[in-house]
Amino acid sequence: MATPQAAMPKGKLVVRNIGLLLSGDLDRPILDADTIVAVDGRIAAIGKAKDLDTGNATTVIDAKGTALAPGLIDSHVHPVFGDWTPRQNQLNWIDSFLHGGVTTMISAGEVHLPGRPRDVVGVKALAITAQRAFEAFRPSGVKVLAGAPVLEQGMVEEDFKELAAAGVKLLGEVGLGSVKAGDEAKRMVAWARKYGIQSTIHTGGPSIPGSGLIDKDVVLEADADVIGHINGGHTALPLDQILALCEKSRRAIEIVHNGNESAALYALRIAGQTGQLARVILGTDSPAGSGVQPLGILRMIAMLSSLGDVPAELAFCFATGNTARIRQLDCGLIEPGRAADFVFMDRAQHSAGRDLLDSVRKGDLPGIGMAVIDGVVRVGRSRNTPPADRVPEVVES
Ligand SMILES: [Zn+2]
């Protein structure tokens, strides 16, 4: 993961009085614990307060009975540089996502850069620069894994070797550049994989003028690690093609906010019926033509839970543990050794739901009360979500 060890904060964080502990793990989504201890930015222990060593803490958070989940991961964003997007000419959009519970973002290509280079040397230079820039600069503490080159014709195996050696770990969405044919994409995806670079493919109709159609045959042939926005971005493939992708591929099923919601629910249903919920991951696919959605991941969780008939505690796993495992991240799960990235939530005021999980299951968004990244409190009560019933508090620092 892109965390330079030197940047890891020192100290001991104790979080107590957790009312509901969501693990991010589909097999065991709720943990029987009320306390987490983190040391130097990593989870050290999880359990009941009386059983843990909570002394000598540098920071103590009283969760006040609220729910704690792993910080949310947006599997599909299109950053450019810093906390600015030219797509909707907006500043501080990443900070706004933190207020939506997102603590890690994964670039699917820095495609909105004005004048984005399309020659091979330029593509590589941009990817390496973006990787370096976001490793060195985390807007409001959010981890942005960027430097995701878009495949262009003329790239050879040596280019992937060179990118990997330079620290590039991701490909931008296959299909957004000049490589759109299955056989060509397959060759490059395989080179990327050989050197440890993970790949995502655009799925569906063109997103904006300049991008193209990628149908199920191209997706299956290219065999990228992530079936990017299986529900289209926005234009989805016909449902029989989405079914084929769920059945014939083993790769991640990524569902995005800026896609077709009907197709999203279809893909989720197929994944559920075939026992493949562990493949489901969530992204916003923003900034995009339809905007920038700070609450996009929460909205997806509430939408998939309420309309897709999935228990809320499982829907949270789609945006935490599933993504962490598929993307090989060190966050996203509440277990010892993982990054201490947390989001605190409670039922929004006046929700018809009886508690947090019931409110999400009924389609309401939770209220966020705090977000922690690498064991450090980054933000208190969210300025973007509806206000929560209860809000955690730093009681010792
Ligand atoms: Zn796309």
JSON list of C-alpha atoms in Angstrom, two decimals, residues 42-192:
[
{"chain": "A", "resi": 42, "resn": "ARG", "atom": "CA", "xyz": [-2.32, -0.16, 12.99]},
{"chain": "A", "resi": 43, "resn": "ILE", "atom": "CA", "xyz": [-4.98, -2.20, 14.72]},
{"chain": "A", "resi": 44, "resn": "ALA", "atom": "CA", "xyz": [-3.38, -4.04, 17.64]},
{"chain": "A", "resi": 45, "resn": "ALA", "atom": "CA", "xyz": [-6.34, -5.57, 19.49]},
{"chain": "A", "resi": 46, "resn": "ILE", "atom": "CA", "xyz": [-10.12, -5.92, 19.26]},
{"chain": "A", "resi": 47, "resn": "GLY", "atom": "CA", "xyz": [-12.36, -7.11, 22.08]},
{"chain": "A", "resi": 48, "resn": "LYS", "atom": "CA", "xyz": [-14.21, -6.20, 25.25]},
{"chain": "A", "resi": 49, "resn": "ALA", "atom": "CA", "xyz": [-12.75, -3.29, 27.19]},
{"chain": "A", "resi": 50, "resn": "LYS", "atom": "CA", "xyz": [-12.16, -5.38, 30.32]},
{"chain": "A", "resi": 51, "resn": "ASP", "atom": "CA", "xyz": [-10.00, -7.85, 28.38]},
{"chain": "A", "resi": 52, "resn": "LEU", "atom": "CA", "xyz": [-7.76, -5.33, 26.63]},
{"chain": "A", "resi": 53, "resn": "ASP", "atom": "CA", "xyz": [-4.79, -3.21, 27.66]},
{"chain": "A", "resi": 54, "resn": "THR", "atom": "CA", "xyz": [-6.22, 0.27, 27.25]},
{"chain": "A", "resi": 55, "resn": "GLY", "atom": "CA", "xyz": [-3.75, 2.13, 29.48]},
{"chain": "A", "resi": 56, "resn": "ASN", "atom": "CA", "xyz": [-1.24, 4.82, 28.42]},
{"chain": "A", "resi": 57, "resn": "ALA", "atom": "CA", "xyz": [-3.22, 5.86, 25.37]},
{"chain": "A", "resi": 58, "resn": "THR", "atom": "CA", "xyz": [-2.25, 8.97, 23.45]},
{"chain": "A", "resi": 59, "resn": "THR", "atom": "CA", "xyz": [-5.81, 9.37, 22.20]},
{"chain": "A", "resi": 60, "resn": "VAL", "atom": "CA", "xyz": [-9.07, 7.96, 23.56]},
{"chain": "A", "resi": 61, "resn": "ILE", "atom": "CA", "xyz": [-12.28, 8.10, 21.55]},
{"chain": "A", "resi": 62, "resn": "ASP", "atom": "CA", "xyz": [-15.60, 7.46, 23.27]},
{"chain": "A", "resi": 63, "resn": "ALA", "atom": "CA", "xyz": [-17.73, 6.04, 20.46]},
{"chain": "A", "resi": 64, "resn": "LYS", "atom": "CA", "xyz": [-20.87, 6.79, 22.53]},
{"chain": "A", "resi": 65, "resn": "GLY", "atom": "CA", "xyz": [-22.54, 3.61, 21.34]},
{"chain": "A", "resi": 66, "resn": "THR", "atom": "CA", "xyz": [-22.22, 4.42, 17.64]},
{"chain": "A", "resi": 67, "resn": "ALA", "atom": "CA", "xyz": [-21.21, 1.93, 14.95]},
{"chain": "A", "resi": 68, "resn": "LEU", "atom": "CA", "xyz": [-17.66, 1.60, 13.75]},
{"chain": "A", "resi": 69, "resn": "ALA", "atom": "CA", "xyz": [-16.77, 0.21, 10.30]},
{"chain": "A", "resi": 70, "resn": "PRO", "atom": "CA", "xyz": [-13.55, 0.09, 8.32]},
{"chain": "A", "resi": 71, "resn": "GLY", "atom": "CA", "xyz": [-13.04, 3.32, 6.37]},
{"chain": "A", "resi": 72, "resn": "LEU", "atom": "CA", "xyz": [-14.87, 3.02, 3.05]},
{"chain": "A", "resi": 73, "resn": "ILE", "atom": "CA", "xyz": [-12.92, 2.32, -0.14]},
{"chain": "A", "resi": 74, "resn": "ASP", "atom": "CA", "xyz": [-13.97, 3.88, -3.43]},
{"chain": "A", "resi": 75, "resn": "SER", "atom": "CA", "xyz": [-12.70, 1.39, -6.00]},
{"chain": "A", "resi": 76, "resn": "HIS", "atom": "CA", "xyz": [-13.20, 3.68, -8.99]},
{"chain": "A", "resi": 77, "resn": "VAL", "atom": "CA", "xyz": [-12.28, 7.35, -9.08]},
{"chain": "A", "resi": 78, "resn": "HIS", "atom": "CA", "xyz": [-10.72, 9.60, -11.69]},
{"chain": "A", "resi": 79, "resn": "PRO", "atom": "CA", "xyz": [-8.46, 12.04, -9.85]},
{"chain": "A", "resi": 80, "resn": "VAL", "atom": "CA", "xyz": [-6.06, 14.40, -11.58]},
{"chain": "A", "resi": 81, "resn": "PHE", "atom": "CA", "xyz": [-3.74, 16.25, -9.21]},
{"chain": "A", "resi": 82, "resn": "GLY", "atom": "CA", "xyz": [-4.19, 17.51, -5.68]},
{"chain": "A", "resi": 83, "resn": "ASP", "atom": "CA", "xyz": [-7.70, 18.03, -4.37]},
{"chain": "A", "resi": 84, "resn": "TRP", "atom": "CA", "xyz": [-9.00, 19.46, -7.64]},
{"chain": "A", "resi": 85, "resn": "THR", "atom": "CA", "xyz": [-10.95, 18.00, -10.50]},
{"chain": "A", "resi": 86, "resn": "PRO", "atom": "CA", "xyz": [-11.16, 19.69, -13.89]},
{"chain": "A", "resi": 87, "resn": "ARG", "atom": "CA", "xyz": [-14.10, 17.46, -14.83]},
{"chain": "A", "resi": 88, "resn": "GLN", "atom": "CA", "xyz": [-16.55, 19.61, -12.88]},
{"chain": "A", "resi": 89, "resn": "ASN", "atom": "CA", "xyz": [-14.00, 22.28, -12.03]},
{"chain": "A", "resi": 90, "resn": "GLN", "atom": "CA", "xyz": [-14.29, 21.60, -8.35]},
{"chain": "A", "resi": 91, "resn": "LEU", "atom": "CA", "xyz": [-11.93, 22.05, -5.41]},
{"chain": "A", "resi": 92, "resn": "ASN", "atom": "CA", "xyz": [-11.71, 19.88, -2.27]},
{"chain": "A", "resi": 93, "resn": "TRP", "atom": "CA", "xyz": [-13.79, 17.04, -3.65]},
{"chain": "A", "resi": 94, "resn": "ILE", "atom": "CA", "xyz": [-11.61, 14.43, -1.93]},
{"chain": "A", "resi": 95, "resn": "ASP", "atom": "CA", "xyz": [-12.08, 16.18, 1.42]},
{"chain": "A", "resi": 96, "resn": "SER", "atom": "CA", "xyz": [-15.82, 16.04, 0.75]},
{"chain": "A", "resi": 97, "resn": "PHE", "atom": "CA", "xyz": [-15.57, 12.27, 0.18]},
{"chain": "A", "resi": 98, "resn": "LEU", "atom": "CA", "xyz": [-13.86, 11.91, 3.55]},
{"chain": "A", "resi": 99, "resn": "HIS", "atom": "CA", "xyz": [-17.01, 13.46, 4.98]},
{"chain": "A", "resi": 100, "resn": "GLY", "atom": "CA", "xyz": [-18.82, 10.61, 3.21]},
{"chain": "A", "resi": 101, "resn": "GLY", "atom": "CA", "xyz": [-16.72, 8.01, 5.04]},
{"chain": "A", "resi": 102, "resn": "VAL", "atom": "CA", "xyz": [-14.22, 7.31, 2.24]},
{"chain": "A", "resi": 103, "resn": "THR", "atom": "CA", "xyz": [-10.66, 6.89, 3.51]},
{"chain": "A", "resi": 104, "resn": "THR", "atom": "CA", "xyz": [-9.10, 5.18, 0.46]},
{"chain": "A", "resi": 105, "resn": "MET", "atom": "CA", "xyz": [-9.64, 5.83, -3.25]},
{"chain": "A", "resi": 106, "resn": "ILE", "atom": "CA", "xyz": [-8.34, 3.87, -6.22]},
{"chain": "A", "resi": 107, "resn": "SER", "atom": "CA", "xyz": [-7.68, 5.61, -9.49]},
{"chain": "A", "resi": 108, "resn": "ALA", "atom": "CA", "xyz": [-9.09, 4.08, -12.64]},
{"chain": "A", "resi": 109, "resn": "GLY", "atom": "CA", "xyz": [-7.01, 6.51, -14.67]},
{"chain": "A", "resi": 110, "resn": "GLU", "atom": "CA", "xyz": [-6.13, 10.19, -14.49]},
{"chain": "A", "resi": 111, "resn": "VAL", "atom": "CA", "xyz": [-8.12, 10.66, -17.66]},
{"chain": "A", "resi": 112, "resn": "HIS", "atom": "CA", "xyz": [-9.50, 14.11, -16.98]},
{"chain": "A", "resi": 113, "resn": "LEU", "atom": "CA", "xyz": [-6.11, 15.80, -17.09]},
{"chain": "A", "resi": 114, "resn": "PRO", "atom": "CA", "xyz": [-6.44, 18.59, -19.63]},
{"chain": "A", "resi": 115, "resn": "GLY", "atom": "CA", "xyz": [-4.23, 17.68, -22.59]},
{"chain": "A", "resi": 116, "resn": "ARG", "atom": "CA", "xyz": [-3.68, 14.13, -21.32]},
{"chain": "A", "resi": 117, "resn": "PRO", "atom": "CA", "xyz": [-0.77, 12.63, -23.27]},
{"chain": "A", "resi": 118, "resn": "ARG", "atom": "CA", "xyz": [-1.54, 9.73, -25.60]},
{"chain": "A", "resi": 119, "resn": "ASP", "atom": "CA", "xyz": [1.95, 8.85, -26.76]},
{"chain": "A", "resi": 120, "resn": "VAL", "atom": "CA", "xyz": [3.64, 6.01, -24.89]},
{"chain": "A", "resi": 121, "resn": "VAL", "atom": "CA", "xyz": [6.37, 8.08, -23.23]},
{"chain": "A", "resi": 122, "resn": "GLY", "atom": "CA", "xyz": [3.83, 10.67, -22.15]},
{"chain": "A", "resi": 123, "resn": "VAL", "atom": "CA", "xyz": [1.43, 8.01, -20.79]},
{"chain": "A", "resi": 124, "resn": "LYS", "atom": "CA", "xyz": [4.20, 6.51, -18.69]},
{"chain": "A", "resi": 125, "resn": "ALA", "atom": "CA", "xyz": [5.44, 9.87, -17.45]},
{"chain": "A", "resi": 126, "resn": "LEU", "atom": "CA", "xyz": [1.95, 10.91, -16.36]},
{"chain": "A", "resi": 127, "resn": "ALA", "atom": "CA", "xyz": [1.35, 7.63, -14.53]},
{"chain": "A", "resi": 128, "resn": "ILE", "atom": "CA", "xyz": [4.62, 7.82, -12.65]},
{"chain": "A", "resi": 129, "resn": "THR", "atom": "CA", "xyz": [4.07, 11.49, -11.78]},
{"chain": "A", "resi": 130, "resn": "ALA", "atom": "CA", "xyz": [0.53, 10.82, -10.51]},
{"chain": "A", "resi": 131, "resn": "GLN", "atom": "CA", "xyz": [1.71, 7.85, -8.45]},
{"chain": "A", "resi": 132, "resn": "ARG", "atom": "CA", "xyz": [4.46, 9.96, -6.88]},
{"chain": "A", "resi": 133, "resn": "ALA", "atom": "CA", "xyz": [2.27, 13.01, -6.31]},
{"chain": "A", "resi": 134, "resn": "PHE", "atom": "CA", "xyz": [-0.51, 11.17, -4.49]},
{"chain": "A", "resi": 135, "resn": "GLU", "atom": "CA", "xyz": [1.91, 9.08, -2.49]},
{"chain": "A", "resi": 136, "resn": "ALA", "atom": "CA", "xyz": [3.49, 12.27, -1.21]},
{"chain": "A", "resi": 137, "resn": "PHE", "atom": "CA", "xyz": [0.26, 14.23, -0.79]},
{"chain": "A", "resi": 138, "resn": "ARG", "atom": "CA", "xyz": [-2.87, 12.86, 0.82]},
{"chain": "A", "resi": 139, "resn": "PRO", "atom": "CA", "xyz": [-5.74, 15.34, 0.61]},
{"chain": "A", "resi": 140, "resn": "SER", "atom": "CA", "xyz": [-7.17, 15.60, 4.16]},
{"chain": "A", "resi": 141, "resn": "GLY", "atom": "CA", "xyz": [-5.40, 12.31, 4.93]},
{"chain": "A", "resi": 142, "resn": "VAL", "atom": "CA", "xyz": [-7.29, 10.29, 2.31]},
{"chain": "A", "resi": 143, "resn": "LYS", "atom": "CA", "xyz": [-5.17, 7.59, 0.66]},
{"chain": "A", "resi": 144, "resn": "VAL", "atom": "CA", "xyz": [-5.41, 8.06, -3.09]},
{"chain": "A", "resi": 145, "resn": "LEU", "atom": "CA", "xyz": [-3.81, 5.17, -4.96]},
{"chain": "A", "resi": 146, "resn": "ALA", "atom": "CA", "xyz": [-3.14, 6.77, -8.30]},
{"chain": "A", "resi": 147, "resn": "GLY", "atom": "CA", "xyz": [-0.85, 6.56, -11.28]},
{"chain": "A", "resi": 148, "resn": "ALA", "atom": "CA", "xyz": [-3.04, 4.38, -13.49]},
{"chain": "A", "resi": 149, "resn": "PRO", "atom": "CA", "xyz": [-1.93, 4.57, -17.12]},
{"chain": "A", "resi": 150, "resn": "VAL", "atom": "CA", "xyz": [-4.52, 4.18, -19.85]},
{"chain": "A", "resi": 151, "resn": "LEU", "atom": "CA", "xyz": [-3.49, 1.64, -22.47]},
{"chain": "A", "resi": 152, "resn": "GLU", "atom": "CA", "xyz": [-2.50, 3.09, -25.81]},
{"chain": "A", "resi": 153, "resn": "GLN", "atom": "CA", "xyz": [-1.50, 1.25, -28.96]},
{"chain": "A", "resi": 154, "resn": "GLY", "atom": "CA", "xyz": [2.22, 0.73, -29.32]},
{"chain": "A", "resi": 155, "resn": "MET", "atom": "CA", "xyz": [2.91, -0.19, -25.69]},
{"chain": "A", "resi": 156, "resn": "VAL", "atom": "CA", "xyz": [5.28, -3.17, -25.43]},
{"chain": "A", "resi": 157, "resn": "GLU", "atom": "CA", "xyz": [6.18, -5.55, -22.60]},
{"chain": "A", "resi": 158, "resn": "GLU", "atom": "CA", "xyz": [9.19, -3.46, -21.65]},
{"chain": "A", "resi": 159, "resn": "ASP", "atom": "CA", "xyz": [6.87, -0.51, -20.90]},
{"chain": "A", "resi": 160, "resn": "PHE", "atom": "CA", "xyz": [5.00, -2.50, -18.25]},
{"chain": "A", "resi": 161, "resn": "LYS", "atom": "CA", "xyz": [8.23, -3.71, -16.72]},
{"chain": "A", "resi": 162, "resn": "GLU", "atom": "CA", "xyz": [9.47, -0.15, -16.56]},
{"chain": "A", "resi": 163, "resn": "LEU", "atom": "CA", "xyz": [6.19, 1.16, -15.06]},
{"chain": "A", "resi": 164, "resn": "ALA", "atom": "CA", "xyz": [6.21, -1.54, -12.38]},
{"chain": "A", "resi": 165, "resn": "ALA", "atom": "CA", "xyz": [9.83, -0.84, -11.50]},
{"chain": "A", "resi": 166, "resn": "ALA", "atom": "CA", "xyz": [8.91, 2.82, -11.12]},
{"chain": "A", "resi": 167, "resn": "GLY", "atom": "CA", "xyz": [6.17, 2.01, -8.59]},
{"chain": "A", "resi": 168, "resn": "VAL", "atom": "CA", "xyz": [3.05, 1.90, -10.78]},
{"chain": "A", "resi": 169, "resn": "LYS", "atom": "CA", "xyz": [0.62, -0.72, -9.46]},
{"chain": "A", "resi": 170, "resn": "LEU", "atom": "CA", "xyz": [-2.57, -0.06, -11.41]},
{"chain": "A", "resi": 171, "resn": "LEU", "atom": "CA", "xyz": [-3.81, 0.26, -14.97]},
{"chain": "A", "resi": 172, "resn": "GLY", "atom": "CA", "xyz": [-6.41, 2.84, -15.84]},
{"chain": "A", "resi": 173, "resn": "GLU", "atom": "CA", "xyz": [-9.63, 1.58, -17.37]},
{"chain": "A", "resi": 174, "resn": "VAL", "atom": "CA", "xyz": [-8.81, -0.49, -20.42]},
{"chain": "A", "resi": 175, "resn": "GLY", "atom": "CA", "xyz": [-10.82, 0.92, -23.30]},
{"chain": "A", "resi": 176, "resn": "LEU", "atom": "CA", "xyz": [-10.47, 4.61, -22.50]},
{"chain": "A", "resi": 177, "resn": "GLY", "atom": "CA", "xyz": [-7.40, 4.86, -24.73]},
{"chain": "A", "resi": 178, "resn": "SER", "atom": "CA", "xyz": [-6.74, 3.57, -28.22]},
{"chain": "A", "resi": 179, "resn": "VAL", "atom": "CA", "xyz": [-6.61, -0.09, -27.14]},
{"chain": "A", "resi": 180, "resn": "LYS", "atom": "CA", "xyz": [-10.20, -1.35, -27.54]},
{"chain": "A", "resi": 181, "resn": "ALA", "atom": "CA", "xyz": [-9.81, -4.74, -29.23]},
{"chain": "A", "resi": 182, "resn": "GLY", "atom": "CA", "xyz": [-9.96, -7.88, -27.09]},
{"chain": "A", "resi": 183, "resn": "ASP", "atom": "CA", "xyz": [-6.77, -9.53, -28.31]},
{"chain": "A", "resi": 184, "resn": "GLU", "atom": "CA", "xyz": [-4.69, -6.38, -27.95]},
{"chain": "A", "resi": 185, "resn": "ALA", "atom": "CA", "xyz": [-6.10, -5.68, -24.47]},
{"chain": "A", "resi": 186, "resn": "LYS", "atom": "CA", "xyz": [-5.51, -9.28, -23.43]},
{"chain": "A", "resi": 187, "resn": "ARG", "atom": "CA", "xyz": [-1.84, -9.10, -24.35]},
{"chain": "A", "resi": 188, "resn": "MET", "atom": "CA", "xyz": [-1.25, -5.88, -22.41]},
{"chain": "A", "resi": 189, "resn": "VAL", "atom": "CA", "xyz": [-3.29, -6.95, -19.37]},
{"chain": "A", "resi": 190, "resn": "ALA", "atom": "CA", "xyz": [-1.19, -10.11, -19.21]},
{"chain": "A", "resi": 191, "resn": "TRP", "atom": "CA", "xyz": [2.03, -8.10, -19.35]},
{"chain": "A", "resi": 192, "resn": "ALA", "atom": "CA", "xyz": [0.74, -5.84, -16.60]}
]
